[in-house]
Amino acid sequence: MIRNLAKNINRHQWIAEAAYFKAEARNFEPGNELEDWQAAEMAYLEMLVGAYVTILAEDGPMTVVSLQQLAALIGIENPESLVSELALVQAIQKATQHRPCFRSEFKGVCEEKECKWVTECRKLISVWY
C-alpha cells in the first residue's frame, strides 16, 4: 500500500522542490542551503508517515509487514529485524525526530502535539502476561 504511493513520487525531485521553496521563502539568502535540504527531507518523511496513517484509517489495521515497508522507505536500516508494531513505530518516530513514545505514555498525558500516531497509540489493546 505505502510502497505504491512512494513509487509514484520521485523522492529526490520532491525534496529538491521543497528545498527550493524553503529557499525562496527566505529570499534565497545564501548560507542555509543545507538546512533547507534537511528540512525538506524531514518534510518528505513526515509526508510518507502521514500518508501511511491516512491509509490506515481507510483500509484497516496496521501490520508488521506494512510498518516494515514504511520503515524501509524512510531509511531505517534492517527494518525486517524489528518484528513488533511497537518497535517499528518507535523506530519511525525516532527517524522522523519525534520522541519514540508510541504506547508508552498514559493515554491522556501525551505531550507530542503533532504526532501522526495519536489515533493508533490511543487504541485499546490487550496484552497477555
Tab-separated table of C-alpha atoms in Angstrom:
chain	number	residue	atom	x	y	z
A	1	MET	CA	0.000	0.000	0.000
A	2	ILE	CA	2.552	2.648	1.040
A	3	ARG	CA	5.122	1.333	-1.440
A	4	ASN	CA	2.705	2.076	-4.298
A	5	LEU	CA	2.419	5.684	-3.138
A	6	ALA	CA	6.191	6.074	-2.819
A	7	LYS	CA	6.752	4.594	-6.293
A	8	ASN	CA	4.651	7.393	-7.761
A	9	ILE	CA	6.742	10.089	-6.063
A	10	ASN	CA	10.276	10.885	-7.139
A	11	ARG	CA	11.942	11.314	-3.729
A	12	HIS	CA	14.858	13.412	-4.942
A	13	GLN	CA	12.674	15.694	-7.054
A	14	TRP	CA	10.141	16.143	-4.224
A	15	ILE	CA	12.895	17.095	-1.755
A	16	ALA	CA	14.659	19.370	-4.270
A	17	GLU	CA	11.451	21.270	-4.990
A	18	ALA	CA	10.583	21.596	-1.309
A	19	ALA	CA	14.115	22.871	-0.565
A	20	TYR	CA	13.761	25.388	-3.402
A	21	PHE	CA	10.517	26.730	-1.940
A	22	LYS	CA	12.109	26.989	1.501
A	23	ALA	CA	14.980	28.996	-0.013
A	24	GLU	CA	12.519	31.146	-1.920
A	25	ALA	CA	10.633	31.873	1.311
A	26	ARG	CA	13.826	33.347	2.779
A	27	ASN	CA	14.592	35.307	-0.430
A	28	PHE	CA	17.428	32.963	-1.459
A	29	GLU	CA	19.799	34.362	1.142
A	30	PRO	CA	22.955	32.214	0.963
A	31	GLY	CA	24.238	30.063	3.782
A	32	ASN	CA	21.168	27.988	4.619
A	33	GLU	CA	21.088	25.586	1.712
A	34	LEU	CA	21.904	22.529	3.817
A	35	GLU	CA	19.244	23.414	6.382
A	36	ASP	CA	16.719	23.889	3.571
A	37	TRP	CA	17.568	20.461	2.167
A	38	GLN	CA	17.437	18.756	5.570
A	39	ALA	CA	14.102	20.374	6.401
A	40	ALA	CA	12.746	19.259	3.024
A	41	GLU	CA	13.961	15.695	3.650
A	42	MET	CA	12.201	15.674	7.020
A	43	ALA	CA	9.039	17.056	5.413
A	44	TYR	CA	9.191	14.197	2.893
A	45	LEU	CA	9.436	11.618	5.682
A	46	GLU	CA	6.573	13.274	7.541
A	47	MET	CA	4.518	13.194	4.360
A	48	LEU	CA	5.109	9.440	3.991
A	49	VAL	CA	4.165	8.786	7.605
A	50	GLY	CA	1.061	10.953	7.252
A	51	ALA	CA	0.043	9.121	4.096
A	52	TYR	CA	0.542	5.768	5.826
A	53	VAL	CA	-1.619	6.800	8.794
A	54	THR	CA	-4.304	8.119	6.439
A	55	ILE	CA	-4.287	4.842	4.523
A	56	LEU	CA	-4.643	3.002	7.847
A	57	ALA	CA	-7.746	4.990	8.692
A	58	GLU	CA	-9.317	3.972	5.386
A	59	ASP	CA	-8.018	0.443	4.784
A	60	GLY	CA	-7.734	-1.171	8.183
A	61	PRO	CA	-5.247	-2.087	10.878
A	62	MET	CA	-1.518	-1.629	10.656
A	63	THR	CA	0.586	-4.711	10.216
A	64	VAL	CA	4.191	-5.523	10.941
A	65	VAL	CA	4.821	-6.019	7.208
A	66	SER	CA	3.361	-2.638	6.222
A	67	LEU	CA	5.294	-0.915	9.018
A	68	GLN	CA	8.489	-2.615	7.840
A	69	GLN	CA	7.810	-1.279	4.343
A	70	LEU	CA	7.305	2.243	5.692
A	71	ALA	CA	10.448	1.948	7.822
A	72	ALA	CA	12.461	0.888	4.770
A	73	LEU	CA	11.077	3.803	2.732
A	74	ILE	CA	12.139	6.351	5.303
A	75	GLY	CA	15.624	4.896	5.600
A	76	ILE	CA	15.610	2.744	8.723
A	77	GLU	CA	18.282	0.100	8.331
A	78	ASN	CA	17.242	-3.553	8.584
A	79	PRO	CA	13.565	-2.932	9.367
A	80	GLU	CA	12.939	-6.667	8.957
A	81	SER	CA	14.813	-7.176	12.243
A	82	LEU	CA	12.068	-5.240	14.041
A	83	VAL	CA	9.201	-7.668	14.483
A	84	SER	CA	6.686	-5.818	16.631
A	85	GLU	CA	4.411	-2.919	15.788
A	86	LEU	CA	5.617	-1.129	18.917
A	87	ALA	CA	9.314	-1.337	17.984
A	88	LEU	CA	8.635	-0.337	14.387
A	89	VAL	CA	6.502	2.708	15.196
A	90	GLN	CA	9.004	3.853	17.819
A	91	ALA	CA	11.845	3.497	15.292
A	92	ILE	CA	9.815	5.506	12.764
A	93	GLN	CA	9.119	8.172	15.393
A	94	LYS	CA	12.826	8.415	16.168
A	95	ALA	CA	13.770	8.594	12.470
A	96	THR	CA	11.340	11.492	11.997
A	97	GLN	CA	12.797	13.328	15.009
A	98	HIS	CA	9.904	12.658	17.348
A	99	ARG	CA	10.087	11.205	20.805
A	100	PRO	CA	9.756	7.400	20.433
A	101	CYS	CA	6.832	7.177	22.832
A	102	PHE	CA	4.272	5.043	20.954
A	103	ARG	CA	2.073	3.274	23.528
A	104	SER	CA	4.486	4.131	26.325
A	105	GLU	CA	2.631	7.063	27.879
A	106	PHE	CA	-0.563	7.241	29.825
A	107	LYS	CA	-3.337	7.697	27.294
A	108	GLY	CA	-4.326	11.229	28.319
A	109	VAL	CA	-0.878	12.632	29.088
A	110	CYS	CA	0.876	12.555	25.722
A	111	GLU	CA	2.825	15.763	25.122
A	112	GLU	CA	3.520	15.221	21.409
A	113	LYS	CA	1.440	17.947	19.797
A	114	GLU	CA	1.898	16.969	16.141
A	115	CYS	CA	2.102	13.208	16.454
A	116	LYS	CA	0.652	11.378	13.484
A	117	TRP	CA	0.322	8.174	15.525
A	118	VAL	CA	-2.035	9.528	18.207
A	119	THR	CA	-5.108	7.604	16.988
A	120	GLU	CA	-3.242	4.296	16.787
A	121	CYS	CA	-1.476	4.991	20.073
A	122	ARG	CA	-4.713	5.538	21.964
A	123	LYS	CA	-6.400	2.399	20.688
A	124	LEU	CA	-7.250	-0.070	23.384
A	125	ILE	CA	-5.056	-3.141	23.119
A	126	SER	CA	-4.937	-6.273	25.196
A	127	VAL	CA	-1.678	-7.656	26.456
A	128	TRP	CA	-1.347	-11.215	27.730
A	129	TYR	CA	1.132	-11.911	30.518
